């Protein structure tokens, strides 16, 4: 799939593929009837990496790269992750706000040359329940806003085996590669 097609999407589905040793995700468009459509990207977390690294491919053959994100440091509770395009040019970054995340997970997203976007779990009671009852399969919702204006949201669906997400994009200008990277990070990095 090409970048223009990905950028034109207002709603995405992200589904985790079942594998034992690696995180893999399929990103699809959404059909008018609400079912998954065309595959837009395939995401894979690098195995046994010294620093967290995730690559967004054009499809599951892994021949063309859309983007990637990688941690700046090895161990950091509030690590910063740089998101780059296929040539290594910056698309943006995201980082977890460790202090605010003690009660309700909070992330900051900064598009290259753009203003900061803050994403937080929508429901404090669900956030607390997930932490203290260890309900990792429980659904959660993140709303990402800039100056109080919605930019995108990520909704985890109830699933016991493979995680599934719906991503709603409200800001037509935001780079979808940055949105997909953040949505995948919510699954791949959230429990850390």
GROMACS .gro file of C-alpha atoms in nm:
model
  192
    1UNK     CA    1   0.000   0.000   0.000
    2UNK     CA    2   0.123   0.353  -0.061
    3UNK     CA    3   0.161   0.641   0.183
    4UNK     CA    4  -0.113   0.853   0.021
    5UNK     CA    5  -0.368   0.575   0.077
    6UNK     CA    6  -0.264   0.539   0.441
    7UNK     CA    7  -0.277   0.917   0.491
    8UNK     CA    8  -0.632   0.933   0.350
    9UNK     CA    9  -0.772   0.704   0.623
   10UNK     CA   10  -0.988   0.846   0.904
   11UNK     CA   11  -1.041   0.510   1.079
   12UNK     CA   12  -0.798   0.219   1.109
   13UNK     CA   13  -0.815  -0.128   1.258
   14UNK     CA   14  -0.504  -0.271   1.420
   15UNK     CA   15  -0.500  -0.640   1.502
   16UNK     CA   16  -0.224  -0.824   1.682
   17UNK     CA   17  -0.122  -1.148   1.513
   18UNK     CA   18  -0.070  -1.445   1.741
   19UNK     CA   19   0.300  -1.535   1.768
   20UNK     CA   20   0.500  -1.672   2.056
   21UNK     CA   21   0.819  -1.465   2.050
   22UNK     CA   22   0.748  -1.145   1.856
   23UNK     CA   23   0.485  -0.874   1.836
   24UNK     CA   24   0.326  -0.844   1.493
   25UNK     CA   25   0.034  -0.624   1.393
   26UNK     CA   26  -0.180  -0.587   1.085
   27UNK     CA   27  -0.316  -0.240   1.004
   28UNK     CA   28  -0.624  -0.231   0.780
   29UNK     CA   29  -0.869   0.020   0.644
   30UNK     CA   30  -1.232   0.002   0.753
   31UNK     CA   31  -1.509  -0.086   0.507
   32UNK     CA   32  -1.831   0.121   0.503
   33UNK     CA   33  -2.006  -0.168   0.682
   34UNK     CA   34  -1.751  -0.153   0.968
   35UNK     CA   35  -1.554  -0.466   0.873
   36UNK     CA   36  -1.178  -0.477   0.809
   37UNK     CA   37  -1.078  -0.368   0.460
   38UNK     CA   38  -0.748  -0.357   0.275
   39UNK     CA   39  -0.420  -0.417   0.455
   40UNK     CA   40  -0.240  -0.081   0.481
   41UNK     CA   41   0.065  -0.178   0.684
   42UNK     CA   42   0.233  -0.463   0.869
   43UNK     CA   43   0.417  -0.387   1.191
   44UNK     CA   44   0.682  -0.599   1.360
   45UNK     CA   45   0.876  -0.551   1.681
   46UNK     CA   46   1.241  -0.640   1.640
   47UNK     CA   47   1.342  -0.953   1.833
   48UNK     CA   48   1.590  -0.935   2.118
   49UNK     CA   49   1.681  -0.573   2.045
   50UNK     CA   50   1.907  -0.391   2.289
   51UNK     CA   51   1.682  -0.087   2.243
   52UNK     CA   52   1.314  -0.122   2.159
   53UNK     CA   53   1.269  -0.104   1.783
   54UNK     CA   54   0.952  -0.145   1.577
   55UNK     CA   55   0.922  -0.129   1.197
   56UNK     CA   56   0.612  -0.037   0.994
   57UNK     CA   57   0.621  -0.221   0.660
   58UNK     CA   58   0.402  -0.165   0.355
   59UNK     CA   59   0.277  -0.525   0.377
   60UNK     CA   60   0.351  -0.858   0.542
   61UNK     CA   61   0.619  -0.949   0.285
   62UNK     CA   62   0.832  -0.689   0.471
   63UNK     CA   63   0.991  -0.561   0.151
   64UNK     CA   64   0.904  -0.191   0.179
   65UNK     CA   65   0.926   0.023   0.493
   66UNK     CA   66   0.684   0.306   0.580
   67UNK     CA   67   0.845   0.409   0.908
   68UNK     CA   68   1.006   0.285   1.228
   69UNK     CA   69   1.033   0.385   1.591
   70UNK     CA   70   1.320   0.324   1.826
   71UNK     CA   71   1.396   0.405   2.190
   72UNK     CA   72   1.666   0.662   2.250
   73UNK     CA   73   1.796   0.481   2.556
   74UNK     CA   74   1.817   0.124   2.680
   75UNK     CA   75   1.633   0.148   3.011
   76UNK     CA   76   1.426   0.452   3.096
   77UNK     CA   77   1.086   0.460   3.265
   78UNK     CA   78   0.992   0.768   3.062
   79UNK     CA   79   1.175   0.665   2.744
   80UNK     CA   80   1.154   0.875   2.431
   81UNK     CA   81   1.090   0.698   2.102
   82UNK     CA   82   1.190   0.860   1.774
   83UNK     CA   83   0.964   0.789   1.475
   84UNK     CA   84   1.138   0.811   1.138
   85UNK     CA   85   1.040   0.756   0.776
   86UNK     CA   86   1.189   0.492   0.546
   87UNK     CA   87   1.499   0.713   0.491
   88UNK     CA   88   1.556   0.787   0.860
   89UNK     CA   89   1.414   1.141   0.846
   90UNK     CA   90   1.217   1.239   1.160
   91UNK     CA   91   0.836   1.213   1.155
   92UNK     CA   92   0.803   1.287   1.525
   93UNK     CA   93   0.846   1.129   1.865
   94UNK     CA   94   0.648   1.000   2.158
   95UNK     CA   95   0.725   0.941   2.523
   96UNK     CA   96   0.551   0.816   2.831
   97UNK     CA   97   0.488   1.060   3.116
   98UNK     CA   98   0.601   0.830   3.397
   99UNK     CA   99   0.468   1.037   3.689
  100UNK     CA  100   0.120   1.088   3.544
  101UNK     CA  101   0.111   0.725   3.432
  102UNK     CA  102   0.119   0.591   3.787
  103UNK     CA  103  -0.260   0.631   3.804
  104UNK     CA  104  -0.363   0.685   3.443
  105UNK     CA  105  -0.128   0.613   3.152
  106UNK     CA  106  -0.026   0.933   2.978
  107UNK     CA  107   0.178   0.975   2.659
  108UNK     CA  108   0.309   1.280   2.476
  109UNK     CA  109   0.333   1.280   2.096
  110UNK     CA  110   0.528   1.548   1.910
  111UNK     CA  111   0.500   1.559   1.531
  112UNK     CA  112   0.817   1.694   1.364
  113UNK     CA  113   0.771   2.070   1.359
  114UNK     CA  114   0.431   2.046   1.531
  115UNK     CA  115   0.280   2.116   1.870
  116UNK     CA  116   0.268   1.854   2.146
  117UNK     CA  117  -0.028   1.617   2.164
  118UNK     CA  118  -0.114   1.452   2.496
  119UNK     CA  119  -0.288   1.116   2.519
  120UNK     CA  120  -0.438   0.972   2.833
  121UNK     CA  121  -0.656   0.680   2.933
  122UNK     CA  122  -1.013   0.804   2.914
  123UNK     CA  123  -1.140   0.635   3.229
  124UNK     CA  124  -0.962   0.665   3.565
  125UNK     CA  125  -1.168   0.379   3.721
  126UNK     CA  126  -1.074   0.143   3.434
  127UNK     CA  127  -0.710   0.256   3.457
  128UNK     CA  128  -0.702   0.176   3.830
  129UNK     CA  129  -0.881  -0.155   3.781
  130UNK     CA  130  -0.632  -0.259   3.511
  131UNK     CA  131  -0.340  -0.180   3.740
  132UNK     CA  132  -0.458  -0.339   4.062
  133UNK     CA  133  -0.649  -0.636   3.923
  134UNK     CA  134  -0.394  -0.711   3.647
  135UNK     CA  135  -0.662  -0.723   3.379
  136UNK     CA  136  -0.432  -0.687   3.077
  137UNK     CA  137  -0.703  -0.817   2.843
  138UNK     CA  138  -0.948  -0.548   2.961
  139UNK     CA  139  -1.038  -0.284   2.701
  140UNK     CA  140  -0.913   0.070   2.739
  141UNK     CA  141  -0.949   0.397   2.552
  142UNK     CA  142  -0.691   0.667   2.490
  143UNK     CA  143  -0.780   1.016   2.375
  144UNK     CA  144  -0.502   1.228   2.223
  145UNK     CA  145  -0.565   1.603   2.225
  146UNK     CA  146  -0.381   1.922   2.134
  147UNK     CA  147  -0.492   2.233   2.325
  148UNK     CA  148  -0.816   2.055   2.420
  149UNK     CA  149  -0.896   1.962   2.057
  150UNK     CA  150  -0.919   1.588   1.971
  151UNK     CA  151  -0.646   1.469   1.734
  152UNK     CA  152  -0.695   1.090   1.746
  153UNK     CA  153  -0.821   0.816   1.974
  154UNK     CA  154  -0.724   0.453   2.024
  155UNK     CA  155  -0.981   0.205   2.156
  156UNK     CA  156  -0.873  -0.142   2.263
  157UNK     CA  157  -1.148  -0.398   2.215
  158UNK     CA  158  -1.217  -0.678   2.464
  159UNK     CA  159  -1.002  -0.977   2.366
  160UNK     CA  160  -0.855  -1.270   2.557
  161UNK     CA  161  -0.598  -1.378   2.298
  162UNK     CA  162  -0.517  -1.123   2.025
  163UNK     CA  163  -0.546  -0.753   2.092
  164UNK     CA  164  -0.760  -0.547   1.855
  165UNK     CA  165  -0.778  -0.170   1.827
  166UNK     CA  166  -0.987   0.088   1.648
  167UNK     CA  167  -0.810   0.414   1.573
  168UNK     CA  168  -1.020   0.722   1.496
  169UNK     CA  169  -0.831   1.015   1.343
  170UNK     CA  170  -0.987   1.359   1.389
  171UNK     CA  171  -0.702   1.579   1.259
  172UNK     CA  172  -0.665   1.530   0.882
  173UNK     CA  173  -0.311   1.675   0.883
  174UNK     CA  174  -0.149   1.438   1.135
  175UNK     CA  175   0.091   1.188   0.981
  176UNK     CA  176  -0.077   0.847   0.997
  177UNK     CA  177   0.261   0.676   1.042
  178UNK     CA  178   0.303   0.862   1.372
  179UNK     CA  179  -0.052   0.764   1.474
  180UNK     CA  180   0.007   0.395   1.388
  181UNK     CA  181   0.341   0.399   1.573
  182UNK     CA  182   0.175   0.540   1.887
  183UNK     CA  183  -0.118   0.295   1.865
  184UNK     CA  184   0.116  -0.003   1.831
  185UNK     CA  185   0.330   0.130   2.117
  186UNK     CA  186   0.023   0.131   2.340
  187UNK     CA  187   0.010  -0.244   2.296
  188UNK     CA  188   0.380  -0.332   2.270
  189UNK     CA  189   0.506  -0.098   2.544
  190UNK     CA  190   0.208  -0.022   2.769
  191UNK     CA  191   0.267  -0.297   3.024
  192UNK     CA  192   0.628  -0.192   3.085
   0.00000   0.00000   0.00000
